Short mmCIF file of C-alpha atoms in Angstrom, two decimals:
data_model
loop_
_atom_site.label_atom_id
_atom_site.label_comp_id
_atom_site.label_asym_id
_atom_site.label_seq_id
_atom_site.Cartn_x
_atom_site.Cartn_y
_atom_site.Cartn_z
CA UNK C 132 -143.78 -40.22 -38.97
CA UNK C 133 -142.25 -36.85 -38.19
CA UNK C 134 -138.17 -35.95 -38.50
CA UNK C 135 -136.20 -33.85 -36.93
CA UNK C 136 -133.37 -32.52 -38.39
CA UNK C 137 -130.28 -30.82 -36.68
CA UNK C 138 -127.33 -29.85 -38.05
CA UNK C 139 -123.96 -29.01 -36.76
CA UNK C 140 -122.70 -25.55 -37.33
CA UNK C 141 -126.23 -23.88 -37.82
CA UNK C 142 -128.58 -25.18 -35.26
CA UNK C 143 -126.10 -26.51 -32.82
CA UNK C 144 -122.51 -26.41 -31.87
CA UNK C 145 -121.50 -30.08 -31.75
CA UNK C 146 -122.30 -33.38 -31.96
CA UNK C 147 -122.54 -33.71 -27.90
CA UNK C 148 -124.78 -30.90 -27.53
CA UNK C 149 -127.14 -31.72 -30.19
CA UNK C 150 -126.76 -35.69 -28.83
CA UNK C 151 -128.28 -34.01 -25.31
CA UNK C 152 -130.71 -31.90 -26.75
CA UNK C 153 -132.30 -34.88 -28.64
CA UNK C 154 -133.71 -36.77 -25.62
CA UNK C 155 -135.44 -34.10 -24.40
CA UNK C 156 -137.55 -34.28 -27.60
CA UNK C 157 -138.15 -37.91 -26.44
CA UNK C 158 -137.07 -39.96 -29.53
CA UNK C 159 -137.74 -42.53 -31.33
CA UNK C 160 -134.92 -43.19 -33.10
CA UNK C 161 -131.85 -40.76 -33.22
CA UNK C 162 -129.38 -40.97 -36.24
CA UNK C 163 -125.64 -39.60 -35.86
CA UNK C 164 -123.99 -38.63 -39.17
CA UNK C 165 -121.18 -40.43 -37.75
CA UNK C 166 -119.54 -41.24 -34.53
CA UNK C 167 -115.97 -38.81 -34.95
CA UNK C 168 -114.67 -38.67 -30.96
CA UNK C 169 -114.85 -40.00 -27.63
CA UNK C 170 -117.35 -37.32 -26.42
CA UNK C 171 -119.89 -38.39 -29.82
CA UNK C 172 -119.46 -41.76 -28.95
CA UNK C 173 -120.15 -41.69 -25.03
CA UNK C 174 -123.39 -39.92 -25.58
CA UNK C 175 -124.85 -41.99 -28.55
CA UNK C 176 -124.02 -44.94 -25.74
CA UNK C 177 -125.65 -43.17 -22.96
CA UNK C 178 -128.34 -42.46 -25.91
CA UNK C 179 -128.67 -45.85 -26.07
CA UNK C 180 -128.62 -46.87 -22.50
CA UNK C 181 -131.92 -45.40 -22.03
CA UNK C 182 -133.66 -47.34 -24.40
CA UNK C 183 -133.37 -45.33 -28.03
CA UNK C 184 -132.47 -46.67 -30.50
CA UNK C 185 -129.37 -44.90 -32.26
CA UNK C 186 -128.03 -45.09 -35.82
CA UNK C 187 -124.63 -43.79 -36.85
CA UNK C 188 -121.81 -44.45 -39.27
CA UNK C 189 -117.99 -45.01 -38.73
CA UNK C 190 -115.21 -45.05 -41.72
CA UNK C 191 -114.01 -49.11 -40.70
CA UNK C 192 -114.19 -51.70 -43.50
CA UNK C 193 -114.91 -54.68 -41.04
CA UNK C 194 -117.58 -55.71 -38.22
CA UNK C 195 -114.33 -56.36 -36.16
CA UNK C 196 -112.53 -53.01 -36.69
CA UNK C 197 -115.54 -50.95 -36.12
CA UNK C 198 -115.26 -52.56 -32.54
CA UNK C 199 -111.83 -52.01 -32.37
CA UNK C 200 -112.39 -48.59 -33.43
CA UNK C 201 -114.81 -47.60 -31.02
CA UNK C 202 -112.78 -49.46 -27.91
CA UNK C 203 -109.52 -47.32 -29.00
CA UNK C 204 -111.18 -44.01 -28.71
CA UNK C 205 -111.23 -44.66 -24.41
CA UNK C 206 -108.12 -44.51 -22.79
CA UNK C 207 -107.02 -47.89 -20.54
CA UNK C 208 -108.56 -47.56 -17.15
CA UNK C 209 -111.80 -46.35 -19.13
CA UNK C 210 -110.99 -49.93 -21.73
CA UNK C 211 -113.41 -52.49 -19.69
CA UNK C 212 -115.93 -50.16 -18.95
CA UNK C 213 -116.92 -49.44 -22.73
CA UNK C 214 -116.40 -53.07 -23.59
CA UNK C 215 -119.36 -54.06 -21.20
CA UNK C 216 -121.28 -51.03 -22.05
CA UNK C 217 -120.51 -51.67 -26.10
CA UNK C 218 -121.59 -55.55 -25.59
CA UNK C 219 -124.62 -54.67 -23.82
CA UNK C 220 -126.63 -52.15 -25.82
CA UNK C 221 -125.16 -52.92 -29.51
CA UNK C 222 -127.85 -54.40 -31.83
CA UNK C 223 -125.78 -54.56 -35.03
CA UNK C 224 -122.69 -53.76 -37.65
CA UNK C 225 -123.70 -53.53 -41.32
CA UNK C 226 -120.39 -52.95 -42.96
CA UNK C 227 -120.49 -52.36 -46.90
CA UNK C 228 -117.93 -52.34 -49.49
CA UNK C 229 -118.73 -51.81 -53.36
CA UNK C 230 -117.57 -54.38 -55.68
CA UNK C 231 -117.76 -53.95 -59.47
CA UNK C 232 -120.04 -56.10 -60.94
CA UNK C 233 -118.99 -59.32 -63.95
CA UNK C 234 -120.66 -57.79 -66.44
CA UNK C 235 -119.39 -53.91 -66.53
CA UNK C 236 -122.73 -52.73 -65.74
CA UNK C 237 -121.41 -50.77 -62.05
CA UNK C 238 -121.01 -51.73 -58.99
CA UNK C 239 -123.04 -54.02 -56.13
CA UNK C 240 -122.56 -53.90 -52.74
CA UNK C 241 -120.98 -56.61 -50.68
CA UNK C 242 -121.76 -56.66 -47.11
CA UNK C 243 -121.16 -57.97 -43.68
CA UNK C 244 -123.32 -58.63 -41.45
CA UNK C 245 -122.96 -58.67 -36.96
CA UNK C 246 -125.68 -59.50 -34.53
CA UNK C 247 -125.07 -58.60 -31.29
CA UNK C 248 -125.69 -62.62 -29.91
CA UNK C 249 -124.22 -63.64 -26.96
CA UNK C 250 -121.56 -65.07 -28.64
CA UNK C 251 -120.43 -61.80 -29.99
CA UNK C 252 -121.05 -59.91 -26.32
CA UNK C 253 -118.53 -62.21 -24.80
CA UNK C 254 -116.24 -61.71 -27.69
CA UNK C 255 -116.43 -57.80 -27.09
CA UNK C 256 -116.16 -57.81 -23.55
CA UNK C 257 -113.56 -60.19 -23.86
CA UNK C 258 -110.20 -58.11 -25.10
CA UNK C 259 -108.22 -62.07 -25.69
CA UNK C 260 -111.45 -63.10 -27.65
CA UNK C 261 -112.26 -60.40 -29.70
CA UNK C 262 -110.13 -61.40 -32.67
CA UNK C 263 -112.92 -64.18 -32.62
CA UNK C 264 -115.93 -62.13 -33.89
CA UNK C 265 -114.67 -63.29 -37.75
CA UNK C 266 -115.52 -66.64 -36.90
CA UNK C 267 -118.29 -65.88 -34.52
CA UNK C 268 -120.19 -64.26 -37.57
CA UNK C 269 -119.66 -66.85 -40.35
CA UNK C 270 -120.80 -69.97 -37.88
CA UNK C 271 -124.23 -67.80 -37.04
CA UNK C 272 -124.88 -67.33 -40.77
CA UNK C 273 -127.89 -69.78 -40.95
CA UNK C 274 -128.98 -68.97 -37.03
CA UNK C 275 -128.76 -65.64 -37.47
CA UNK C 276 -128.51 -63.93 -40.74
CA UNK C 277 -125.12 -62.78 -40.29
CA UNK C 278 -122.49 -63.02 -42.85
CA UNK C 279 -118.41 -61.86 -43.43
CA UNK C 280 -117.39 -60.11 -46.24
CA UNK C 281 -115.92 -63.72 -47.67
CA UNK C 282 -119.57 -65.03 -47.53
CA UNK C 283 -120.98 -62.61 -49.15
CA UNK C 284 -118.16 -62.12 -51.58
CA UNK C 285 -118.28 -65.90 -52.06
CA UNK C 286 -122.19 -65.85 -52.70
CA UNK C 287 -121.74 -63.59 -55.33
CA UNK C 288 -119.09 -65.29 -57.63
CA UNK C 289 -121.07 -68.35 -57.11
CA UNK C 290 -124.15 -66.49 -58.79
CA UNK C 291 -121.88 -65.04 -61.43
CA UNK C 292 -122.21 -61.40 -60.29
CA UNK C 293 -118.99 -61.02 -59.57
CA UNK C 294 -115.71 -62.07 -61.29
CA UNK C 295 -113.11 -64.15 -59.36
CA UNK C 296 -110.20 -61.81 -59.30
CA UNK C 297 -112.67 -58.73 -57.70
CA UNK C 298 -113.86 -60.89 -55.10
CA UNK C 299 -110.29 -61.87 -54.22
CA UNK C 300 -109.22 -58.56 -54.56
CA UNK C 301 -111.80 -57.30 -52.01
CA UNK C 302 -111.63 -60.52 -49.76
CA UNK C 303 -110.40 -59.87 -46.32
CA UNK C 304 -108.53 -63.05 -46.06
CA UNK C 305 -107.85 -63.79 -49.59
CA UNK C 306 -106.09 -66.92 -48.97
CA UNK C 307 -108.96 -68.55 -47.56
CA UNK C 308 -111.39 -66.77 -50.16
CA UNK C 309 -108.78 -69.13 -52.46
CA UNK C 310 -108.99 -72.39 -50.49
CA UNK C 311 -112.91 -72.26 -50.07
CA UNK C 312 -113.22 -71.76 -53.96
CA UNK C 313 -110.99 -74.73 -54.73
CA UNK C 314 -112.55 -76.28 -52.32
CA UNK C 315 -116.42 -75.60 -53.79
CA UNK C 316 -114.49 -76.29 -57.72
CA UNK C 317 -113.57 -79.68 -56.41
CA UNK C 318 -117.33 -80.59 -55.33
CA UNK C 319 -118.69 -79.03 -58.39
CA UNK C 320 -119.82 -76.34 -56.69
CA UNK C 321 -118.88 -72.97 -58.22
CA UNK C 322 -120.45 -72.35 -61.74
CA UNK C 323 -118.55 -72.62 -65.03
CA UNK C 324 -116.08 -74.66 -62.53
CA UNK C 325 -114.98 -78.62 -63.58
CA UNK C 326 -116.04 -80.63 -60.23
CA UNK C 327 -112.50 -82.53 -60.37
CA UNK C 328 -110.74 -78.72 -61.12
CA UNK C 329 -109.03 -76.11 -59.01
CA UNK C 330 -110.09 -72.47 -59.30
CA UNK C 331 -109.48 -69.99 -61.66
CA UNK C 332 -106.11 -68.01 -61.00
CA UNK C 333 -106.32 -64.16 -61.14
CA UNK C 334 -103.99 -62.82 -64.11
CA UNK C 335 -100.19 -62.94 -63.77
CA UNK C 336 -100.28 -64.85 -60.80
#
């Protein structure tokens, strides 16, 4: 395994230049520190169009926004051309948030998880569906692996790792972090829970 490293401000002058210098090394893989304008994120596409397979980082706190995110940087007449090019060569989102753990001892990561199916290519090249990709990701949990931040947040209260008022503080829908947890206390599901009892209510509310 060999690496290449190149870094911006002493070996090249931007992101695009170094981007364009890197296939004529004939990668591998190519890793972008992150993705921070239109012109980074055209060429780690193009990048990818050609078959290599590109890593990079955004600052989003959802699957769904780093899709948004990505779409906004193109202006309209360019919005339906990055759609179909975004749907057709993404493999993944891994989106991470750190969550302090029950019992004081620092902090665990909870994660969510997008696989590019076809499911979630129609909801990208789809502007009217893409609000979708939530749902899209929790009902391919079992198919595929993937997971929202309420699934995971959910797994982990379940297994005691997590205390219920973090995980509703870090839920992205918190009122149906609420109603799934009721819903789990009522069948008995959710540890330390009475199977006929609602859940626990976070402090002063």
């Amino acid at each position: 395994c060999l690496i290449r490293q190149r870094e911006v401000g002493e070996h090249t002058g931007s992101f695009k230049r170094a981007l364009k210098a890197a296939l004529r090394e004939d990668p591998n893989i190519v890793l972008v520190g992150e993705m921070r304008d239109l012109e980074t994120i055209r060429t780690v596409l193009t990048l990818a169009e050609t078959g290599h397979l590109v890593l990079s980082t955004l600052h989003t706190i959802t699957a769904t926004e780093t899709v948004n995110r990505i779409i906004a940087e193109f202006p309209g007449p360019l919005e339906r051309q990055i759609r179909g090019q975004l749907a057709q060569v993404l493999r993944g989102i891994i989106s991470q948030r750190l969550i302090d753990r029950a019992d004081g001892s620092g902090l665990i990561a909870a994660v969510e998880v997008l696989v590019n199916t076809v499911t979630i290519q129609r909801c990208i090249e789809d502007p009217a569906r893409t609000a979708q990709i939530p749902s899209a990701i929790a009902e391919g949990r079992d198919t595929y692996g993937m997971q929202t931040f309420d699934q995971g947040l959910l797994d982990y209260y379940q297994r005691g790792l997590i205390t219920y008022e973090e995980a509703l503080r870090a839920a992205s829908s918190p009122v149906d972090f609420e109603v799934e947890v009721q819903r789990l206390s009522m069948l008995g599901g959710v540890p330390g829970q009475p199977a006929a009892g609602a859940a626990p209510r976070p402090p002063g509310r």
